[in-house]
Amino acid sequence: MGTYQVETMESQRDTKKCSAELETLVRELLGRIADKWTLVVVDELGEETLRFSQLQKKVGGISQKVLTQTLRELEKDGLVERLVYPEVPPRVEYRLTKMGYNLGEAVCGIWKWAAKNCDEINKARAKFEQRKRSAKAVAKSDEVRRS
């Protein structure tokens, strides 16, 4: 376990914030933001207020159903505000709440970490794939020898 994790866990224990309810909440939120679309939607909303169709175009590749589900979950957690205007036809817009914007800022650290470690990650992946190919080649040559 890294120093940061240990310090964070100790701090939480010391302040008695590490309750079962908090752990459940953190797991739920991590599950939500780790899905395929949530962070993309948060990123695309940024500081803008967008209609559903505008957001769908900006996100790209997301179905109407999945975008609707994602926005509902974000609204439920207080990360997105849904604005309905009493017009005909009705106009609905979405924007990040302060908490949603703060989530975007927090996740920005992951982007920075990825940018900083991109070369190392790519090297590790290439090394892993090479080991995998080598293991397959060894297994195949063993199989040929047995036949």
Short mmCIF file of C-alpha atoms in Angstrom, two decimals:
data_model
loop_
_atom_site.label_atom_id
_atom_site.label_comp_id
_atom_site.label_asym_id
_atom_site.label_seq_id
_atom_site.Cartn_x
_atom_site.Cartn_y
_atom_site.Cartn_z
CA MET A 1 0.00 0.00 0.00
CA GLY A 2 1.34 3.43 -0.93
CA THR A 3 2.16 6.15 1.58
CA TYR A 4 -0.73 8.29 0.33
CA GLN A 5 -3.23 5.47 0.86
CA VAL A 6 -1.94 4.70 4.35
CA GLU A 7 -2.01 8.37 5.38
CA THR A 8 -5.50 8.79 3.95
CA MET A 9 -6.81 5.68 5.68
CA GLU A 10 -5.21 6.66 9.00
CA SER A 11 -6.65 10.15 8.69
CA GLN A 12 -10.11 8.74 8.04
CA ARG A 13 -9.85 6.36 10.99
CA ASP A 14 -8.58 9.15 13.25
CA THR A 15 -11.51 11.39 12.38
CA LYS A 16 -13.97 8.47 12.46
CA LYS A 17 -15.22 9.27 8.96
CA CYS A 18 -14.49 5.80 7.68
CA SER A 19 -17.98 4.46 8.35
CA ALA A 20 -19.73 1.69 6.48
CA GLU A 21 -22.02 4.31 4.92
CA LEU A 22 -19.06 6.32 3.62
CA GLU A 23 -17.38 3.20 2.23
CA THR A 24 -20.59 2.26 0.43
CA LEU A 25 -20.94 5.77 -0.98
CA VAL A 26 -17.35 5.84 -2.22
CA ARG A 27 -17.75 2.44 -3.90
CA GLU A 28 -20.97 3.55 -5.58
CA LEU A 29 -19.43 6.79 -6.82
CA LEU A 30 -16.28 5.07 -8.05
CA GLY A 31 -18.45 2.58 -9.90
CA ARG A 32 -20.42 5.42 -11.46
CA ILE A 33 -17.48 7.53 -12.55
CA ALA A 34 -15.55 4.50 -13.79
CA ASP A 35 -18.25 3.58 -16.29
CA LYS A 36 -17.74 4.22 -19.97
CA TRP A 37 -19.66 7.49 -20.27
CA THR A 38 -19.91 9.43 -17.00
CA LEU A 39 -16.58 11.22 -17.14
CA VAL A 40 -17.01 11.92 -20.85
CA VAL A 41 -20.36 13.60 -20.11
CA VAL A 42 -18.87 15.56 -17.19
CA ASP A 43 -15.96 16.64 -19.38
CA GLU A 44 -18.19 17.71 -22.26
CA LEU A 45 -20.51 19.69 -20.01
CA GLY A 46 -17.56 21.46 -18.38
CA GLU A 47 -18.70 25.03 -17.84
CA GLU A 48 -21.39 24.86 -20.53
CA THR A 49 -25.14 24.44 -20.37
CA LEU A 50 -26.24 22.12 -23.17
CA ARG A 51 -29.42 20.69 -24.59
CA PHE A 52 -29.64 16.91 -24.78
CA SER A 53 -29.01 16.77 -28.55
CA GLN A 54 -26.02 19.11 -28.28
CA LEU A 55 -24.51 17.00 -25.52
CA GLN A 56 -25.13 13.79 -27.46
CA LYS A 57 -23.30 15.24 -30.49
CA LYS A 58 -20.36 16.41 -28.37
CA VAL A 59 -20.05 13.05 -26.60
CA GLY A 60 -20.36 11.08 -29.85
CA GLY A 61 -21.13 7.37 -30.07
CA ILE A 62 -23.53 7.31 -27.12
CA SER A 63 -27.11 6.14 -27.57
CA GLN A 64 -30.05 8.24 -26.46
CA LYS A 65 -30.96 5.61 -23.88
CA VAL A 66 -27.48 5.46 -22.33
CA LEU A 67 -27.10 9.25 -22.28
CA THR A 68 -30.49 9.55 -20.57
CA GLN A 69 -29.50 6.94 -17.96
CA THR A 70 -26.12 8.61 -17.38
CA LEU A 71 -27.67 12.05 -16.96
CA ARG A 72 -30.30 10.69 -14.55
CA GLU A 73 -27.64 9.06 -12.37
CA LEU A 74 -25.56 12.24 -12.39
CA GLU A 75 -28.65 14.27 -11.50
CA LYS A 76 -29.54 11.82 -8.72
CA ASP A 77 -26.06 12.25 -7.19
CA GLY A 78 -26.29 16.05 -7.44
CA LEU A 79 -23.60 16.34 -10.11
CA VAL A 80 -25.82 17.59 -12.94
CA GLU A 81 -28.71 19.99 -12.91
CA ARG A 82 -31.61 19.46 -15.33
CA LEU A 83 -33.25 22.73 -16.37
CA VAL A 84 -36.76 22.48 -17.84
CA TYR A 85 -38.21 25.57 -19.49
CA PRO A 86 -42.00 25.90 -19.80
CA GLU A 87 -42.07 26.32 -23.55
CA VAL A 88 -43.74 24.52 -26.42
CA PRO A 89 -42.01 22.33 -27.34
CA PRO A 90 -40.38 21.99 -23.91
CA ARG A 91 -36.72 22.92 -23.75
CA VAL A 92 -34.47 20.92 -21.42
CA GLU A 93 -30.85 21.78 -20.71
CA TYR A 94 -28.17 20.22 -18.55
CA ARG A 95 -25.28 21.76 -16.68
CA LEU A 96 -22.84 20.67 -14.01
CA THR A 97 -23.53 21.65 -10.45
CA LYS A 98 -20.67 23.02 -8.37
CA MET A 99 -20.13 19.49 -7.05
CA GLY A 100 -20.10 18.11 -10.61
CA TYR A 101 -17.57 20.71 -11.65
CA ASN A 102 -15.44 19.82 -8.62
CA LEU A 103 -15.56 16.16 -9.68
CA GLY A 104 -14.22 17.20 -13.08
CA GLU A 105 -11.37 19.05 -11.38
CA ALA A 106 -10.61 16.07 -9.14
CA VAL A 107 -10.50 13.68 -12.09
CA CYS A 108 -8.17 16.05 -13.89
CA GLY A 109 -5.44 14.59 -11.67
CA ILE A 110 -5.93 11.24 -13.39
CA TRP A 111 -5.43 12.90 -16.78
CA LYS A 112 -2.25 14.56 -15.52
CA TRP A 113 -1.00 11.26 -14.08
CA ALA A 114 -1.75 9.47 -17.38
CA ALA A 115 0.04 12.17 -19.40
CA LYS A 116 3.05 12.02 -17.08
CA ASN A 117 3.22 8.21 -17.23
CA CYS A 118 2.06 7.59 -20.80
CA ASP A 119 5.45 6.44 -22.10
CA GLU A 120 6.02 4.12 -19.14
CA ILE A 121 2.52 2.64 -19.47
CA ASN A 122 3.06 2.01 -23.18
CA LYS A 123 6.43 0.37 -22.48
CA ALA A 124 4.89 -1.85 -19.79
CA ARG A 125 2.08 -2.87 -22.14
CA ALA A 126 4.50 -3.67 -24.95
CA LYS A 127 6.67 -5.71 -22.55
CA PHE A 128 3.59 -7.59 -21.33
CA GLU A 129 2.46 -8.37 -24.89
CA GLN A 130 5.97 -9.56 -25.78
CA ARG A 131 5.99 -11.93 -22.79
CA LYS A 132 2.55 -13.17 -23.78
CA ARG A 133 3.69 -13.83 -27.38
CA SER A 134 6.84 -15.58 -26.12
CA ALA A 135 4.80 -17.80 -23.79
CA LYS A 136 2.47 -18.74 -26.66
CA ALA A 137 5.45 -19.55 -28.90
CA VAL A 138 6.99 -21.78 -26.20
CA ALA A 139 3.67 -23.55 -25.65
CA LYS A 140 3.26 -24.08 -29.39
CA SER A 141 6.80 -25.49 -29.80
CA ASP A 142 6.22 -27.83 -26.83
CA GLU A 143 3.01 -28.99 -28.50
CA VAL A 144 4.81 -29.65 -31.79
CA ARG A 145 7.53 -31.65 -30.01
CA ARG A 146 4.91 -33.83 -28.29
CA SER A 147 3.18 -34.71 -31.54
#
